[in-house]
PDB file of C-alpha atoms and ligand atoms in Angstrom:
ATOM      1  CA  UNK X 516     221.142 107.507 160.358  1.00 50.00           C
ATOM      2  CA  UNK X 517     220.156 110.374 162.656  1.00 66.00           C
ATOM      3  CA  UNK X 518     216.442 109.878 162.765  1.00 94.00           C
ATOM      4  CA  UNK X 519     213.570 107.788 160.989  1.00 97.00           C
ATOM      5  CA  UNK X 520     212.341 110.566 158.719  1.00 97.00           C
ATOM      6  CA  UNK X 521     215.818 111.516 157.464  1.00 97.00           C
ATOM      7  CA  UNK X 522     215.998 107.813 156.691  1.00 97.00           C
ATOM      8  CA  UNK X 523     212.649 107.944 154.815  1.00 98.00           C
ATOM      9  CA  UNK X 524     213.984 110.949 152.909  1.00 98.00           C
ATOM     10  CA  UNK X 525     217.443 109.289 152.097  1.00 97.00           C
ATOM     11  CA  UNK X 526     215.951 105.792 151.159  1.00 98.00           C
ATOM     12  CA  UNK X 527     216.276 105.564 147.191  1.00 98.00           C
ATOM     13  CA  UNK X 528     216.147 102.568 144.868  1.00 98.00           C
ATOM     14  CA  UNK X 529     219.609 101.393 144.229  1.00 98.00           C
ATOM     15  CA  UNK X 530     220.341  99.523 141.298  1.00 98.00           C
ATOM     16  CA  UNK X 531     224.045  99.264 141.269  1.00 98.00           C
ATOM     17  CA  UNK X 532     226.263  97.505 143.924  1.00 98.00           C
ATOM     18  CA  UNK X 533     229.650  97.141 144.478  1.00 98.00           C
ATOM     19  CA  UNK X 534     230.931  93.493 144.725  1.00 98.00           C
ATOM     20  CA  UNK X 535     231.723  93.944 148.626  1.00 98.00           C
ATOM     21  CA  UNK X 536     229.826  91.205 150.360  1.00 98.00           C
ATOM     22  CA  UNK X 537     227.216  92.067 152.916  1.00 98.00           C
ATOM     23  CA  UNK X 538     227.967  90.714 156.420  1.00 98.00           C
ATOM     24  CA  UNK X 539     226.164  87.737 157.855  1.00 98.00           C
ATOM     25  CA  UNK X 540     225.199  89.962 160.788  1.00 98.00           C
ATOM     26  CA  UNK X 541     223.506  92.530 158.240  1.00 98.00           C
ATOM     27  CA  UNK X 542     221.612  90.094 156.463  1.00 98.00           C
ATOM     28  CA  UNK X 543     220.162  88.578 159.459  1.00 98.00           C
ATOM     29  CA  UNK X 544     219.378  92.212 160.616  1.00 98.00           C
ATOM     30  CA  UNK X 545     217.326  92.863 157.310  1.00 99.00           C
ATOM     31  CA  UNK X 546     215.771  89.260 157.895  1.00 99.00           C
ATOM     32  CA  UNK X 547     214.521  90.240 161.457  1.00 98.00           C
ATOM     33  CA  UNK X 548     213.215  93.116 159.863  1.00 98.00           C
ATOM     34  CA  UNK X 549     210.943  91.073 157.836  1.00 99.00           C
ATOM     35  CA  UNK X 550     210.074  88.833 160.391  1.00 98.00           C
ATOM     36  CA  UNK X 551     209.043  91.634 162.785  1.00 98.00           C
ATOM     37  CA  UNK X 552     206.567  92.811 159.906  1.00 98.00           C
ATOM     38  CA  UNK X 553     202.923  93.331 161.132  1.00 98.00           C
ATOM     39  CA  UNK X 554     200.898  90.734 159.106  1.00 98.00           C
ATOM     40  CA  UNK X 555     196.932  90.243 159.075  1.00 98.00           C
ATOM     41  CA  UNK X 556     195.634  88.494 162.372  1.00 97.00           C
ATOM     42  CA  UNK X 557     199.671  87.704 162.989  1.00 98.00           C
ATOM     43  CA  UNK X 558     199.288  84.951 159.952  1.00 98.00           C
ATOM     44  CA  UNK X 559     202.953  85.391 159.129  1.00 98.00           C
ATOM     45  CA  UNK X 560     202.282  83.153 156.054  1.00 98.00           C
ATOM     46  CA  UNK X 561     205.325  84.801 154.204  1.00 98.00           C
ATOM     47  CA  UNK X 562     208.389  82.628 153.360  1.00 98.00           C
ATOM     48  CA  UNK X 563     211.872  84.536 152.548  1.00 98.00           C
ATOM     49  CA  UNK X 564     213.982  82.684 150.516  1.00 98.00           C
ATOM     50  CA  UNK X 565     217.806  84.228 150.562  1.00 98.00           C
ATOM     51  CA  UNK X 566     220.075  83.912 147.397  1.00 98.00           C
ATOM     52  CA  UNK X 567     223.845  84.485 147.765  1.00 98.00           C
ATOM     53  CA  UNK X 568     224.918  82.104 144.894  1.00 98.00           C
ATOM     54  CA  UNK X 569     226.128  84.534 142.254  1.00 98.00           C
ATOM     55  CA  UNK X 570     224.864  81.920 139.580  1.00 98.00           C
ATOM     56  CA  UNK X 571     221.713  81.644 141.080  1.00 98.00           C
ATOM     57  CA  UNK X 572     221.440  85.590 141.571  1.00 98.00           C
ATOM     58  CA  UNK X 573     222.615  85.861 137.512  1.00 98.00           C
ATOM     59  CA  UNK X 574     219.833  83.539 136.841  1.00 98.00           C
ATOM     60  CA  UNK X 575     216.997  85.318 139.246  1.00 98.00           C
ATOM     61  CA  UNK X 576     217.978  88.045 136.768  1.00 98.00           C
ATOM     62  CA  UNK X 577     216.313  86.926 134.039  1.00 98.00           C
ATOM     63  CA  UNK X 578     212.990  86.177 135.850  1.00 98.00           C
ATOM     64  CA  UNK X 579     211.843  89.254 133.237  1.00 98.00           C
ATOM     65  CA  UNK X 580     213.355  90.728 130.399  1.00 97.00           C
ATOM     66  CA  UNK X 581     213.567  94.386 131.850  1.00 97.00           C
ATOM     67  CA  UNK X 582     213.520  95.626 135.319  1.00 98.00           C
ATOM     68  CA  UNK X 583     215.305  92.522 136.937  1.00 98.00           C
ATOM     69  CA  UNK X 584     219.015  93.378 136.140  1.00 98.00           C
ATOM     70  CA  UNK X 585     220.090  94.735 139.565  1.00 98.00           C
ATOM     71  CA  UNK X 586     219.665  91.270 140.878  1.00 98.00           C
ATOM     72  CA  UNK X 587     222.729  90.145 139.016  1.00 98.00           C
ATOM     73  CA  UNK X 588     224.993  92.040 140.806  1.00 98.00           C
ATOM     74  CA  UNK X 589     223.412  92.344 144.398  1.00 98.00           C
ATOM     75  CA  UNK X 590     225.218  90.956 147.001  1.00 98.00           C
ATOM     76  CA  UNK X 591     222.113  88.669 148.134  1.00 98.00           C
ATOM     77  CA  UNK X 592     218.473  88.686 147.215  1.00 99.00           C
ATOM     78  CA  UNK X 593     215.441  87.873 149.297  1.00 99.00           C
ATOM     79  CA  UNK X 594     212.694  86.209 147.305  1.00 99.00           C
ATOM     80  CA  UNK X 595     209.500  87.459 149.316  1.00 99.00           C
ATOM     81  CA  UNK X 596     206.597  85.012 148.666  1.00 98.00           C
ATOM     82  CA  UNK X 597     203.591  84.013 150.637  1.00 98.00           C
ATOM     83  CA  UNK X 598     200.866  81.251 151.220  1.00 98.00           C
ATOM     84  CA  UNK X 599     197.565  82.807 150.024  1.00 98.00           C
ATOM     85  CA  UNK X 600     195.571  79.647 151.593  1.00 98.00           C
ATOM     86  CA  UNK X 601     196.554  80.800 155.192  1.00 98.00           C
ATOM     87  CA  UNK X 602     195.586  84.644 154.313  1.00 97.00           C
ATOM     88  CA  UNK X 603     193.792  86.509 151.979  1.00 98.00           C
ATOM     89  CA  UNK X 604     195.540  89.807 152.291  1.00 98.00           C
ATOM     90  CA  UNK X 605     198.903  87.779 151.469  1.00 98.00           C
ATOM     91  CA  UNK X 606     200.145  90.610 149.128  1.00 98.00           C
ATOM     92  CA  UNK X 607     199.792  93.443 151.718  1.00 98.00           C
ATOM     93  CA  UNK X 608     201.790  91.389 154.532  1.00 98.00           C
ATOM     94  CA  UNK X 609     204.686  90.217 151.986  1.00 98.00           C
ATOM     95  CA  UNK X 610     204.873  93.958 150.783  1.00 98.00           C
ATOM     96  CA  UNK X 611     204.998  95.509 154.296  1.00 98.00           C
ATOM     97  CA  UNK X 612     207.743  92.673 154.967  1.00 99.00           C
ATOM     98  CA  UNK X 613     209.592  93.775 151.613  1.00 99.00           C
ATOM     99  CA  UNK X 614     209.338  97.375 152.730  1.00 98.00           C
ATOM    100  CA  UNK X 615     210.831  97.099 156.089  1.00 98.00           C
ATOM    101  CA  UNK X 616     213.723  95.227 154.862  1.00 98.00           C
ATOM    102  CA  UNK X 617     214.365  98.027 152.459  1.00 98.00           C
ATOM    103  CA  UNK X 618     214.031 100.543 155.410  1.00 98.00           C
ATOM    104  CA  UNK X 619     216.330  98.110 157.722  1.00 98.00           C
ATOM    105  CA  UNK X 620     219.087  97.945 154.859  1.00 98.00           C
ATOM    106  CA  UNK X 621     218.924 101.894 154.371  1.00 98.00           C
ATOM    107  CA  UNK X 622     219.492 102.195 158.120  1.00 98.00           C
ATOM    108  CA  UNK X 623     222.244  99.850 157.419  1.00 98.00           C
ATOM    109  CA  UNK X 624     223.907 102.253 154.691  1.00 98.00           C
ATOM    110  CA  UNK X 625     222.840  99.409 152.350  1.00 98.00           C
ATOM    111  CA  UNK X 626     221.289  99.611 149.093  1.00 98.00           C
ATOM    112  CA  UNK X 627     218.091  97.958 148.053  1.00 98.00           C
ATOM    113  CA  UNK X 628     215.724  97.792 145.260  1.00 98.00           C
ATOM    114  CA  UNK X 629     212.249  95.776 145.040  1.00 98.00           C
ATOM    115  CA  UNK X 630     212.189  93.580 141.620  1.00 98.00           C
ATOM    116  CA  UNK X 631     208.442  93.017 140.990  1.00 98.00           C
ATOM    117  CA  UNK X 632     207.518  89.475 139.923  1.00 98.00           C
ATOM    118  CA  UNK X 633     203.972  88.861 140.848  1.00 98.00           C
ATOM    119  CA  UNK X 634     202.043  89.753 137.450  1.00 98.00           C
ATOM    120  CA  UNK X 635     205.118  89.853 135.169  1.00 98.00           C
ATOM    121  CA  UNK X 636     206.572  87.550 132.629  1.00 98.00           C
ATOM    122  CA  UNK X 637     209.901  86.132 131.782  1.00 97.00           C
ATOM    123  CA  UNK X 638     211.152  86.252 128.049  1.00 92.00           C
ATOM    124  CA  UNK X 639     209.433  83.253 126.858  1.00 92.00           C
ATOM    125  CA  UNK X 640     205.758  84.505 128.253  1.00 93.00           C
ATOM    126  CA  UNK X 641     206.295  82.134 131.167  1.00 96.00           C
ATOM    127  CA  UNK X 642     204.962  84.006 134.236  1.00 98.00           C
ATOM    128  CA  UNK X 643     207.919  85.190 136.253  1.00 98.00           C
ATOM    129  CA  UNK X 644     206.444  83.694 139.294  1.00 98.00           C
ATOM    130  CA  UNK X 645     207.284  80.152 137.809  1.00 98.00           C
ATOM    131  CA  UNK X 646     209.990  81.078 136.770  1.00 98.00           C
ATOM    132  CA  UNK X 647     211.247  81.773 140.009  1.00 98.00           C
ATOM    133  CA  UNK X 648     208.951  79.078 141.361  1.00 98.00           C
ATOM    134  CA  UNK X 649     210.930  76.534 139.172  1.00 98.00           C
ATOM    135  CA  UNK X 650     214.660  77.962 139.563  1.00 98.00           C
ATOM    136  CA  UNK X 651     214.252  77.743 143.513  1.00 98.00           C
ATOM    137  CA  UNK X 652     212.361  74.540 143.740  1.00 98.00           C
ATOM    138  CA  UNK X 653     209.454  76.184 145.463  1.00 98.00           C
ATOM    139  CA  UNK X 654     205.892  74.848 145.433  1.00 97.00           C
ATOM    140  CA  UNK X 655     203.271  76.327 143.050  1.00 94.00           C
ATOM    141  CA  UNK X 656     201.166  77.098 145.698  1.00 95.00           C
ATOM    142  CA  UNK X 657     203.619  79.566 146.965  1.00 98.00           C
ATOM    143  CA  UNK X 658     203.131  82.693 144.777  1.00 98.00           C
ATOM    144  CA  UNK X 659     205.973  85.202 144.715  1.00 98.00           C
ATOM    145  CA  UNK X 660     205.634  88.631 145.289  1.00 98.00           C
ATOM    146  CA  UNK X 661     208.931  90.300 144.417  1.00 98.00           C
ATOM    147  CA  UNK X 662     212.758  89.750 144.584  1.00 99.00           C
ATOM    148  CA  UNK X 663     214.513  92.477 146.711  1.00 99.00           C
ATOM    149  CA  UNK X 664     218.002  92.860 145.682  1.00 99.00           C
ATOM    150  CA  UNK X 665     220.473  94.115 148.521  1.00 99.00           C
ATOM    151  CA  UNK X 666     224.318  95.352 148.337  1.00 98.00           C
ATOM    152  CA  UNK X 667     226.647  98.165 149.543  1.00 98.00           C
ATOM    153  CA  UNK X 668     225.539 101.130 147.416  1.00 98.00           C
ATOM    154  CA  UNK X 669     227.496 101.886 143.741  1.00 98.00           C
ATOM    155  CA  UNK X 670     225.556 104.820 142.910  1.00 98.00           C
ATOM    156  CA  UNK X 671     224.742 107.722 144.494  1.00 97.00           C
ATOM    157  CA  UNK X 672     220.831 108.960 144.649  1.00 98.00           C
ATOM    158  CA  UNK X 673     219.411 112.318 145.319  1.00 98.00           C
ATOM    159  CA  UNK X 674     217.537 112.313 148.604  1.00 98.00           C
ATOM    160  CA  UNK X 675     213.904 112.776 148.164  1.00 98.00           C
ATOM    161  CA  UNK X 676     212.980 116.429 147.551  1.00 98.00           C
ATOM    162  CA  UNK X 677     210.121 117.154 150.591  1.00 97.00           C
ATOM    163  CA  UNK X 678     209.193 120.421 148.653  1.00 98.00           C
ATOM    164  CA  UNK X 679     207.792 118.288 145.507  1.00 98.00           C
ATOM    165  CA  UNK X 680     205.370 115.812 147.621  1.00 98.00           C
ATOM    166  CA  UNK X 681     202.118 115.273 146.178  1.00 98.00           C
ATOM    167  CA  UNK X 682     200.084 117.158 148.707  1.00 96.00           C
ATOM    168  CA  UNK X 683     196.839 117.259 146.398  1.00 95.00           C
ATOM    169  CA  UNK X 684     196.790 113.456 147.029  1.00 96.00           C
ATOM    170  CA  UNK X 685     195.993 114.088 151.011  1.00 96.00           C
ATOM    171  CA  UNK X 686     192.144 115.024 151.665  1.00 96.00           C
ATOM    172  CA  UNK X 687     191.226 116.606 155.010  1.00 96.00           C
ATOM    173  CA  UNK X 688     188.133 115.376 156.637  1.00 96.00           C
ATOM    174  CA  UNK X 689     186.129 114.649 153.152  1.00 96.00           C
ATOM    175  CA  UNK X 690     187.180 113.652 149.580  1.00 94.00           C
ATOM    176  CA  UNK X 691     187.694 117.041 147.800  1.00 85.00           C
ATOM    177  CA  UNK X 692     188.398 117.078 143.945  1.00 84.00           C
ATOM    178  CA  UNK X 693     191.469 118.968 143.039  1.00 75.00           C
TER     179      UNK X 693
HETATM  180  C1  FMN C 564     205.671  97.421 143.600  1.00 76.78           C
HETATM  181  C2  FMN C 564     206.985  97.870 143.405  1.00 76.78           C
HETATM  182  C3  FMN C 564     207.370  97.404 142.195  1.00 76.78           C
HETATM  183  C4  FMN C 564     208.954  97.820 141.735  1.00 76.78           C
HETATM  184  N1  FMN C 564     209.258  97.201 140.557  1.00 76.78           N
HETATM  185  C5  FMN C 564     210.707  97.356 140.359  1.00 76.78           C
HETATM  186  C6  FMN C 564     211.329  96.473 139.100  1.00 76.78           C
HETATM  187  O1  FMN C 564     210.845  95.396 138.660  1.00 76.78           O
HETATM  188  N2  FMN C 564     212.361  97.029 139.071  1.00 76.78           N
HETATM  189  C7  FMN C 564     213.043  97.801 139.181  1.00 76.78           C
HETATM  190  O2  FMN C 564     214.368  98.249 139.057  1.00 76.78           O
HETATM  191  N3  FMN C 564     212.644  98.883 140.274  1.00 76.78           N
HETATM  192  C8  FMN C 564     211.356  98.532 140.825  1.00 76.78           C
HETATM  193  N4  FMN C 564     210.800  99.271 141.711  1.00 76.78           N
HETATM  194  C9  FMN C 564     211.314 100.414 142.070  1.00 76.78           C
HETATM  195  C10 FMN C 564     210.251 101.784 141.734  1.00 76.78           C
HETATM  196  O3  FMN C 564     210.948 101.941 140.688  1.00 76.78           O
HETATM  197  C11 FMN C 564     210.814 102.851 142.760  1.00 76.78           C
HETATM  198  O4  FMN C 564     210.383 102.568 144.197  1.00 76.78           O
HETATM  199  C12 FMN C 564     210.483 104.110 142.278  1.00 76.78           C
HETATM  200  O5  FMN C 564     210.810 104.524 140.929  1.00 76.78           O
HETATM  201  C13 FMN C 564     210.586 105.230 143.462  1.00 76.78           C
HETATM  202  O6  FMN C 564     211.801 105.532 143.422  1.00 76.78           O
HETATM  203  P1  FMN C 564     212.656 105.229 144.635  1.00 76.78           P
HETATM  204  O7  FMN C 564     212.512 104.211 145.011  1.00 76.78           O
HETATM  205  O8  FMN C 564     213.961 105.887 144.561  1.00 76.78           O
HETATM  206  O9  FMN C 564     212.136 106.396 145.747  1.00 76.78           O
HETATM  207  C14 FMN C 564     209.576  98.789 142.292  1.00 76.78           C
HETATM  208  C15 FMN C 564     208.777  99.486 143.614  1.00 76.78           C
HETATM  209  C16 FMN C 564     207.767  98.878 144.071  1.00 76.78           C
HETATM  210  C17 FMN C 564     206.957  99.656 145.115  1.00 76.78           C
END
């Protein structure tokens, strides 16, 4: 990847992955990105569970009835959780770490997709968070924000069209109704 802006333009959510494994070195780089993410008061209250086992990935993909299928065919997934008793803005901290991992994956030429868990429900109406906690043996004091799916890209997505950015969302100096 040439420069950071190109990386941002080219990063798209990738939901289809080849069966090729991701090297241990690249998995480590992606986790390093998460561990370097900024956190409020440097509390670093997040926890990351790396899942590579195919059967476990398949079961994780059932954390909600729609929108989680990409996990099943991912080379690996990272479950992102954090301890709210340690930091009030845990959602923000965990979100930044997740986004950092996506950007690092893109820089490595890998695809990724954020699968939302917090506030979602599994097929039997169990909260998706509980489903994931139970599956992975996590304590219920550790809410799950999302599952990040990673793998070698098996689909092409158009880069962002910078001519279509929503500049009306940007207000200079004071709020201006558009
Ligand atoms: C908070 C959040 C939750 C998301 N949840 C899901 C999800 O559950 N399943 C999914 O396939 N994509 C999910 N996405 C990916 C978005 O659908 C995607 O980022 C959006 O459509 C923009 O497309 P792009 O990432 O290719 O630019 C989520 C993204 C974010 C930031």
